[in-house]
Each structure stands twice: as C-alpha cells, then as structure tokens.
Amino acid sequence: MKTRMRTIRILVAAGVLVLAVVAAHLDGSAAIGTLCALCPVGFVQIAAASGSVPWGLLPGVLAVLVIVFLIGRAFCSWLCPSQLLKNIFGGHTPRGILGRSGKAPLSDRAAGCASCASASGASLRTQGLVLAVLLVVSIAVGFPVFCLLCPIGLVFGTLWALNRVFVLLQPGWELIVFPLMLLAELFLFKRWCSSICPLGFFFGLVGKARAKLGFGARPQADCSTCISKEGCRTCSTVCPEDIDVAHPGTATLDSCTFCLDCVENCPTKSIKLKAGAPKPEASPAALDPEEPAIER
C-alpha cells in the first residue's frame, strides 16, 4: 500500500500539535487546556456538571461544527492527535471495536449501502449511548469525566507531564498513567474513534446532515475507468472506514474522514475529489434495454 498520503497526514497533524505546544509556552498565555473549549463534548459535560450553560464557550463549539459541515470529518484524519499516533505507530489498521477481523463475506458485500447504513447507524447509536452515560456521571460527580478519558486530552496531558519532567523537573504519576490509557484506547480498542468516542457522535450528526444535503466534495469513482465490477476492492481495503467508493451511497458519505488513501491507491486512478452527491448506479435492466424485465 502506498504511504505518501499517510506521511503528509503525519506532517500536518504533527505541525499543528507543535504549534499548539509552542503557543502554550508563549508567556503562559495560551494554556493547552483551553483547546477543550472548542470541544462539543466538553461543552455539554461542563453544562451537565455545573448545572448551567457556559455561554462563553458556545461560539467556539458552533464554529467547530460549522467547519465540520463545510469540510466534512477531515479533522479525524488530518488533525486529531490520537490519529497521528495511530498513523505513526499503528500503521493503517482499520478502526474497529476490536479491529477488522477479516473481510466481510460476499453476501455482506452484496448488501451494499444497506449494510453500510446499518453499520453507520449502529456506531452513532453507540457513541450516543456513551455520551449519555458520561453526562449522567458528570452530573453525579460534578466534573466533566470524559476529559480524563479523551485520547486528545490524554495526548496533551502526556505532553504536560513531559513538560513537568524536563522543564520544571517535577516528575509525576501522569507520565505513566496517561500514556498507558492512551495506548489501551487506541491500540487495544481499535474502534474507539469511530464507534465509541462521543465526539464522533456530534461529528456523525453533522456528517449525516452534510451527506443528506449532498453538500461539499467527497471521493467519487469514475465508472468509465473503475474496475470494481471486475472484482477490485482496493478502495474499501485501504479505507480505515471500509467505504467502497465505487458503490457509494448517502450512508457512506458521513463516515468519510478524507484520508485520501483511496485516491492514492486506486490502481486505475479512477477516484477523484468531486463536489455534489454521487450519482446512483444504474440497474442492469437500465443498462441493457433489450433485457426483458422480470415480472413479479
């Protein structure tokens, strides 16, 4: 599998992370923790834990959701610190609650978008359930508990612990606990990002609205050169979300994180970024007008 696109993603995410750390050290005026002010999950948790709406955080949270609507879930592949670590240390392992155990049988592949819709809906329900549990716990303890579990927060927490060791010369237990929790979430539960992370619940809702409206650009295959009908499944094989770009549907669009591995690895270079919703495939009867229709 070609890895140039993954290398670019690593450089972009690492660059953004470095900028965040540098900003945090400029006269101490930009604490890393303030980045959580843009998190929708953090917003609802703070509201639940405090019993009041933090109106000051609302503009930043809405701005993030608008950006997700405009450009899709590119954050997950290009900016998320946890995905940066998976790109560096985990290779291109498809995300899954326990990882992908093997390719789906042909009968499941034939189900096409119906199967994708079921999987996408199940992930969203799971993320919503996790969010509901977190809110109940946050109300009970009066603290936004997900901030202690969030992989993004754990990345910055680990950087903060390293800062205490090498700058302040004050080693603490966080330097051991935070990395261990991060490794467990990202590499033992490989579907944390797409099936558990409550941040994905908000991104998923926005993604569904974006897909339903057919808004924005997305990877699409050129039917005239695509060889999927000859058995090629390269796009779904390299895609961390297992999306078959050659047979897309609304159900697949909300899961795309724009990693662009399908574009890079397509053997016929048939996949391009195009605006608008993909055209539905024509039925065999429509392709062959001389073929008599089967009466039911």
Short mmCIF file of C-alpha atoms in Angstrom, two decimals:
data_model
loop_
_atom_site.label_atom_id
_atom_site.label_comp_id
_atom_site.label_asym_id
_atom_site.label_seq_id
_atom_site.Cartn_x
_atom_site.Cartn_y
_atom_site.Cartn_z
CA MET A 1 0.00 0.00 0.00
CA LYS A 2 1.28 3.46 -0.88
CA THR A 3 2.02 5.61 2.14
CA ARG A 4 2.78 9.08 0.76
CA MET A 5 -0.63 10.40 1.83
CA ARG A 6 -0.18 8.96 5.32
CA THR A 7 3.19 10.72 5.59
CA ILE A 8 1.56 14.01 4.63
CA ARG A 9 -1.13 13.48 7.27
CA ILE A 10 1.54 12.81 9.90
CA LEU A 11 3.41 16.01 8.98
CA VAL A 12 0.23 18.13 9.05
CA ALA A 13 -1.02 16.76 12.39
CA ALA A 14 2.46 16.95 13.95
CA GLY A 15 2.83 20.54 12.75
CA VAL A 16 -0.48 21.57 14.30
CA LEU A 17 0.44 19.80 17.55
CA VAL A 18 3.79 21.59 17.69
CA LEU A 19 2.08 24.93 17.11
CA ALA A 20 -0.34 24.20 19.95
CA VAL A 21 2.52 23.33 22.32
CA VAL A 22 4.55 26.40 21.30
CA ALA A 23 1.51 28.63 21.80
CA ALA A 24 1.03 27.12 25.25
CA HIS A 25 4.52 28.24 26.24
CA LEU A 26 4.31 31.81 24.96
CA ASP A 27 4.31 33.71 28.22
CA GLY A 28 1.90 31.10 29.55
CA SER A 29 -0.94 33.00 27.86
CA ALA A 30 -2.33 30.08 25.85
CA ALA A 31 -2.77 27.09 28.11
CA ILE A 32 -3.18 23.79 26.28
CA GLY A 33 -6.29 23.06 28.31
CA THR A 34 -8.09 25.97 26.68
CA LEU A 35 -8.29 23.93 23.46
CA CYS A 36 -11.00 21.89 25.17
CA ALA A 37 -13.17 25.00 24.99
CA LEU A 38 -13.82 24.12 21.34
CA CYS A 39 -14.96 20.56 22.07
CA PRO A 40 -18.73 19.89 21.82
CA VAL A 41 -18.42 17.02 24.31
CA GLY A 42 -16.61 19.26 26.77
CA PHE A 43 -19.32 21.89 26.36
CA VAL A 44 -22.23 19.56 27.19
CA GLN A 45 -20.26 17.93 30.01
CA ILE A 46 -19.47 21.28 31.63
CA ALA A 47 -23.14 22.25 31.29
CA ALA A 48 -24.21 18.96 32.89
CA ALA A 49 -21.63 19.08 35.69
CA SER A 50 -22.23 22.73 36.59
CA GLY A 51 -25.97 22.80 36.02
CA SER A 52 -25.65 25.93 33.86
CA VAL A 53 -24.91 26.65 30.21
CA PRO A 54 -21.37 28.01 29.60
CA TRP A 55 -22.49 30.56 27.00
CA GLY A 56 -18.96 31.88 26.57
CA LEU A 57 -17.87 28.56 25.05
CA LEU A 58 -20.81 28.27 22.66
CA PRO A 59 -19.39 30.37 19.77
CA GLY A 60 -16.24 28.24 19.56
CA VAL A 61 -18.21 24.98 19.67
CA LEU A 62 -20.61 26.17 16.96
CA ALA A 63 -17.64 27.28 14.84
CA VAL A 64 -16.17 23.78 15.05
CA LEU A 65 -19.46 22.17 13.97
CA VAL A 66 -19.81 24.61 11.07
CA ILE A 67 -16.28 23.75 9.92
CA VAL A 68 -17.14 20.03 10.08
CA PHE A 69 -20.22 20.72 7.96
CA LEU A 70 -18.15 22.63 5.40
CA ILE A 71 -15.20 20.27 5.04
CA GLY A 72 -16.50 17.00 6.46
CA ARG A 73 -14.73 14.88 9.05
CA ALA A 74 -11.25 15.74 7.82
CA PHE A 75 -10.27 16.59 11.42
CA CYS A 76 -10.30 12.89 12.29
CA SER A 77 -7.61 12.02 9.72
CA TRP A 78 -5.62 15.22 9.43
CA LEU A 79 -5.59 16.99 12.79
CA CYS A 80 -6.61 14.63 15.59
CA PRO A 81 -3.56 13.88 17.81
CA SER A 82 -4.80 10.36 18.54
CA GLN A 83 -5.00 9.55 14.83
CA LEU A 84 -1.50 10.98 14.44
CA LEU A 85 -0.23 8.33 16.85
CA LYS A 86 -2.11 5.59 15.02
CA ASN A 87 -0.60 6.73 11.72
CA ILE A 88 2.89 6.66 13.23
CA PHE A 89 2.79 3.54 15.37
CA GLY A 90 -0.24 1.57 14.29
CA GLY A 91 0.19 1.51 10.54
CA HIS A 92 -3.01 1.60 8.52
CA THR A 93 -5.10 -0.62 10.75
CA PRO A 94 -8.81 -0.12 10.05
CA ARG A 95 -10.64 1.17 13.08
CA GLY A 96 -13.00 -1.20 14.82
CA ILE A 97 -14.13 -2.05 18.37
CA LEU A 98 -11.65 -4.91 18.21
CA GLY A 99 -10.29 -4.11 14.76
CA ARG A 100 -11.35 -5.70 11.50
CA SER A 101 -11.11 -9.48 11.93
CA GLY A 102 -11.35 -10.16 8.21
CA LYS A 103 -13.09 -9.07 5.07
CA ALA A 104 -16.84 -9.31 5.08
CA PRO A 105 -18.32 -12.27 3.20
CA LEU A 106 -19.54 -11.69 -0.33
CA SER A 107 -23.15 -11.85 0.82
CA ASP A 108 -22.49 -8.85 3.07
CA ARG A 109 -20.70 -7.05 0.28
CA ALA A 110 -23.69 -7.58 -1.96
CA ALA A 111 -25.86 -5.84 0.59
CA GLY A 112 -24.02 -2.66 -0.40
CA CYS A 113 -25.26 0.57 1.08
CA ALA A 114 -27.85 -1.14 3.26
CA SER A 115 -25.01 -2.82 5.15
CA CYS A 116 -23.12 0.48 5.35
CA ALA A 117 -26.19 2.26 6.67
CA SER A 118 -26.66 -0.35 9.39
CA ALA A 119 -23.02 -0.11 10.49
CA SER A 120 -23.04 3.68 10.41
CA GLY A 121 -26.27 3.87 12.40
CA ALA A 122 -25.00 1.35 14.97
CA SER A 123 -21.81 3.36 15.54
CA LEU A 124 -23.79 6.57 16.01
CA ARG A 125 -26.13 4.90 18.50
CA THR A 126 -23.18 3.51 20.46
CA GLN A 127 -21.49 6.89 20.58
CA GLY A 128 -24.75 8.50 21.67
CA LEU A 129 -25.14 5.94 24.45
CA VAL A 130 -21.57 6.55 25.64
CA LEU A 131 -22.25 10.30 25.65
CA ALA A 132 -25.46 9.82 27.66
CA VAL A 133 -23.63 7.72 30.27
CA LEU A 134 -20.87 10.32 30.52
CA LEU A 135 -23.39 13.10 31.06
CA VAL A 136 -25.11 11.16 33.84
CA VAL A 137 -21.76 10.52 35.54
CA SER A 138 -20.73 14.17 35.06
CA ILE A 139 -23.94 15.28 36.79
CA ALA A 140 -23.35 12.81 39.63
CA VAL A 141 -19.74 13.79 40.34
CA GLY A 142 -19.94 17.43 39.23
CA PHE A 143 -16.96 17.07 36.90
CA PRO A 144 -16.55 16.58 33.09
CA VAL A 145 -15.26 13.00 33.36
CA PHE A 146 -14.62 12.40 29.66
CA CYS A 147 -11.77 14.90 29.81
CA LEU A 148 -9.92 12.24 31.85
CA LEU A 149 -10.53 9.60 29.17
CA CYS A 150 -10.44 11.52 25.89
CA PRO A 151 -7.47 10.41 23.72
CA ILE A 152 -6.94 14.00 22.58
CA GLY A 153 -6.87 15.15 26.20
CA LEU A 154 -4.53 12.30 27.11
CA VAL A 155 -2.09 13.35 24.36
CA PHE A 156 -1.94 16.89 25.73
CA GLY A 157 -1.85 15.51 29.27
CA THR A 158 1.20 13.42 28.35
CA LEU A 159 2.89 16.48 26.84
CA TRP A 160 2.12 18.39 30.02
CA ALA A 161 3.65 15.56 32.08
CA LEU A 162 6.78 15.63 29.90
CA ASN A 163 6.95 19.38 30.39
CA ARG A 164 6.91 18.87 34.16
CA VAL A 165 9.80 16.41 33.89
CA PHE A 166 12.14 18.26 31.53
CA VAL A 167 11.26 21.90 32.22
CA LEU A 168 10.06 22.01 35.81
CA LEU A 169 11.96 18.89 36.94
CA GLN A 170 8.83 17.63 38.68
CA PRO A 171 8.06 14.06 37.53
CA GLY A 172 4.61 12.78 38.36
CA TRP A 173 2.43 9.69 38.02
CA GLU A 174 0.75 11.24 34.98
CA LEU A 175 3.78 10.38 32.86
CA ILE A 176 2.98 6.69 33.31
CA VAL A 177 -0.82 6.64 33.60
CA PHE A 178 -1.69 8.93 30.68
CA PRO A 179 0.39 7.09 28.05
CA LEU A 180 -0.88 3.70 29.24
CA MET A 181 -4.50 4.83 29.00
CA LEU A 182 -3.84 6.29 25.56
CA LEU A 183 -2.23 3.08 24.28
CA ALA A 184 -5.12 1.00 25.61
CA GLU A 185 -7.75 3.17 23.94
CA LEU A 186 -6.04 3.49 20.56
CA PHE A 187 -4.46 0.09 20.07
CA LEU A 188 -6.47 -2.39 22.16
CA PHE A 189 -9.87 -0.91 21.29
CA LYS A 190 -9.18 -0.06 17.68
CA ARG A 191 -12.68 1.19 17.02
CA TRP A 192 -12.53 3.77 19.75
CA CYS A 193 -12.53 6.63 17.24
CA SER A 194 -15.42 5.56 15.01
CA SER A 195 -17.62 3.57 17.40
CA ILE A 196 -17.01 4.79 20.96
CA CYS A 197 -15.68 8.36 21.04
CA PRO A 198 -18.61 10.66 21.90
CA LEU A 199 -17.02 13.47 19.90
CA GLY A 200 -17.75 11.29 16.87
CA PHE A 201 -21.44 11.46 17.80
CA PHE A 202 -21.53 15.20 17.10
CA PHE A 203 -19.36 14.85 14.02
CA GLY A 204 -21.57 11.98 12.85
CA LEU A 205 -24.76 14.02 13.17
CA VAL A 206 -23.23 16.89 11.22
CA GLY A 207 -21.82 14.45 8.68
CA LYS A 208 -25.23 12.88 8.14
CA ALA A 209 -26.78 16.29 7.54
CA ARG A 210 -23.97 17.11 5.13
CA ALA A 211 -24.39 13.84 3.26
CA LYS A 212 -28.17 14.11 3.12
CA LEU A 213 -27.91 17.55 1.54
CA GLY A 214 -25.25 16.35 -0.89
CA PHE A 215 -23.03 19.20 0.25
CA GLY A 216 -19.31 19.55 -0.41
CA ALA A 217 -16.65 17.47 -2.11
CA ARG A 218 -16.03 13.80 -1.49
CA PRO A 219 -14.09 10.92 -3.11
CA GLN A 220 -16.01 9.57 -6.11
CA ALA A 221 -15.12 6.90 -8.64
CA ASP A 222 -15.32 7.34 -12.41
CA CYS A 223 -17.49 4.48 -13.64
CA SER A 224 -15.86 4.54 -17.08
CA THR A 225 -12.46 3.52 -15.71
CA CYS A 226 -13.29 1.89 -12.36
CA ILE A 227 -12.67 -1.87 -12.35
CA SER A 228 -14.74 -2.70 -9.27
CA LYS A 229 -17.07 -4.79 -11.42
CA GLU A 230 -14.06 -6.98 -12.20
CA GLY A 231 -13.60 -7.67 -8.50
CA CYS A 232 -11.31 -4.80 -7.46
CA ARG A 233 -11.86 -3.75 -3.83
CA THR A 234 -8.75 -1.63 -3.33
CA CYS A 235 -10.65 1.44 -2.15
CA SER A 236 -12.51 -0.37 0.62
CA THR A 237 -9.38 -2.35 1.57
CA VAL A 238 -7.23 0.73 2.19
CA CYS A 239 -10.06 2.82 3.67
CA PRO A 240 -9.98 2.86 7.50
CA GLU A 241 -13.80 3.10 7.45
CA ASP A 242 -14.17 0.25 4.91
CA ILE A 243 -16.04 2.51 2.46
CA ASP A 244 -16.47 1.13 -1.04
CA VAL A 245 -16.05 4.34 -3.05
CA ALA A 246 -17.02 2.52 -6.25
CA HIS A 247 -20.52 1.87 -4.85
CA PRO A 248 -21.20 4.88 -2.62
CA GLY A 249 -24.40 5.97 -1.03
CA THR A 250 -25.57 8.53 1.47
CA ALA A 251 -24.81 6.07 4.27
CA THR A 252 -21.11 6.02 3.39
CA LEU A 253 -20.55 9.73 2.97
CA ASP A 254 -20.95 10.69 6.63
CA SER A 255 -18.20 8.22 7.64
CA CYS A 256 -15.53 9.51 5.23
CA THR A 257 -12.65 11.26 7.01
CA PHE A 258 -10.92 12.40 3.79
CA CYS A 259 -7.75 10.45 4.47
CA LEU A 260 -7.48 10.17 0.64
CA ASP A 261 -5.84 6.74 0.77
CA CYS A 262 -8.44 5.53 -1.72
CA VAL A 263 -7.41 8.29 -4.16
CA GLU A 264 -3.73 7.45 -3.82
CA ASN A 265 -4.06 3.66 -4.06
CA CYS A 266 -6.71 3.28 -6.78
CA PRO A 267 -4.95 1.15 -9.48
CA THR A 268 -6.72 2.95 -12.34
CA LYS A 269 -6.68 6.43 -10.75
CA SER A 270 -10.46 6.49 -11.09
CA ILE A 271 -11.15 8.14 -7.72
CA LYS A 272 -11.15 11.92 -7.56
CA LEU A 273 -12.49 14.53 -5.17
CA LYS A 274 -15.73 15.83 -6.67
CA ALA A 275 -18.44 18.16 -5.41
CA GLY A 276 -22.04 17.06 -5.01
CA ALA A 277 -23.66 13.74 -4.24
CA PRO A 278 -22.55 10.71 -6.28
CA LYS A 279 -24.91 9.52 -8.97
CA PRO A 280 -26.72 6.28 -8.13
CA GLU A 281 -25.69 3.24 -10.09
CA ALA A 282 -27.97 2.25 -12.93
CA SER A 283 -29.70 -1.06 -12.61
CA PRO A 284 -28.76 -3.90 -15.01
CA ALA A 285 -32.11 -3.53 -16.73
CA ALA A 286 -31.43 0.14 -17.37
CA LEU A 287 -28.00 -0.63 -18.78
CA ASP A 288 -29.40 -3.22 -21.20
CA PRO A 289 -32.76 -2.04 -22.57
CA GLU A 290 -33.16 -5.23 -24.61
CA GLU A 291 -33.06 -7.34 -21.47
CA PRO A 292 -36.69 -8.26 -20.62
CA ALA A 293 -37.81 -7.22 -17.17
CA ILE A 294 -38.70 -9.99 -14.76
CA GLU A 295 -42.32 -9.85 -13.83
CA ARG A 296 -43.16 -10.38 -10.20
#
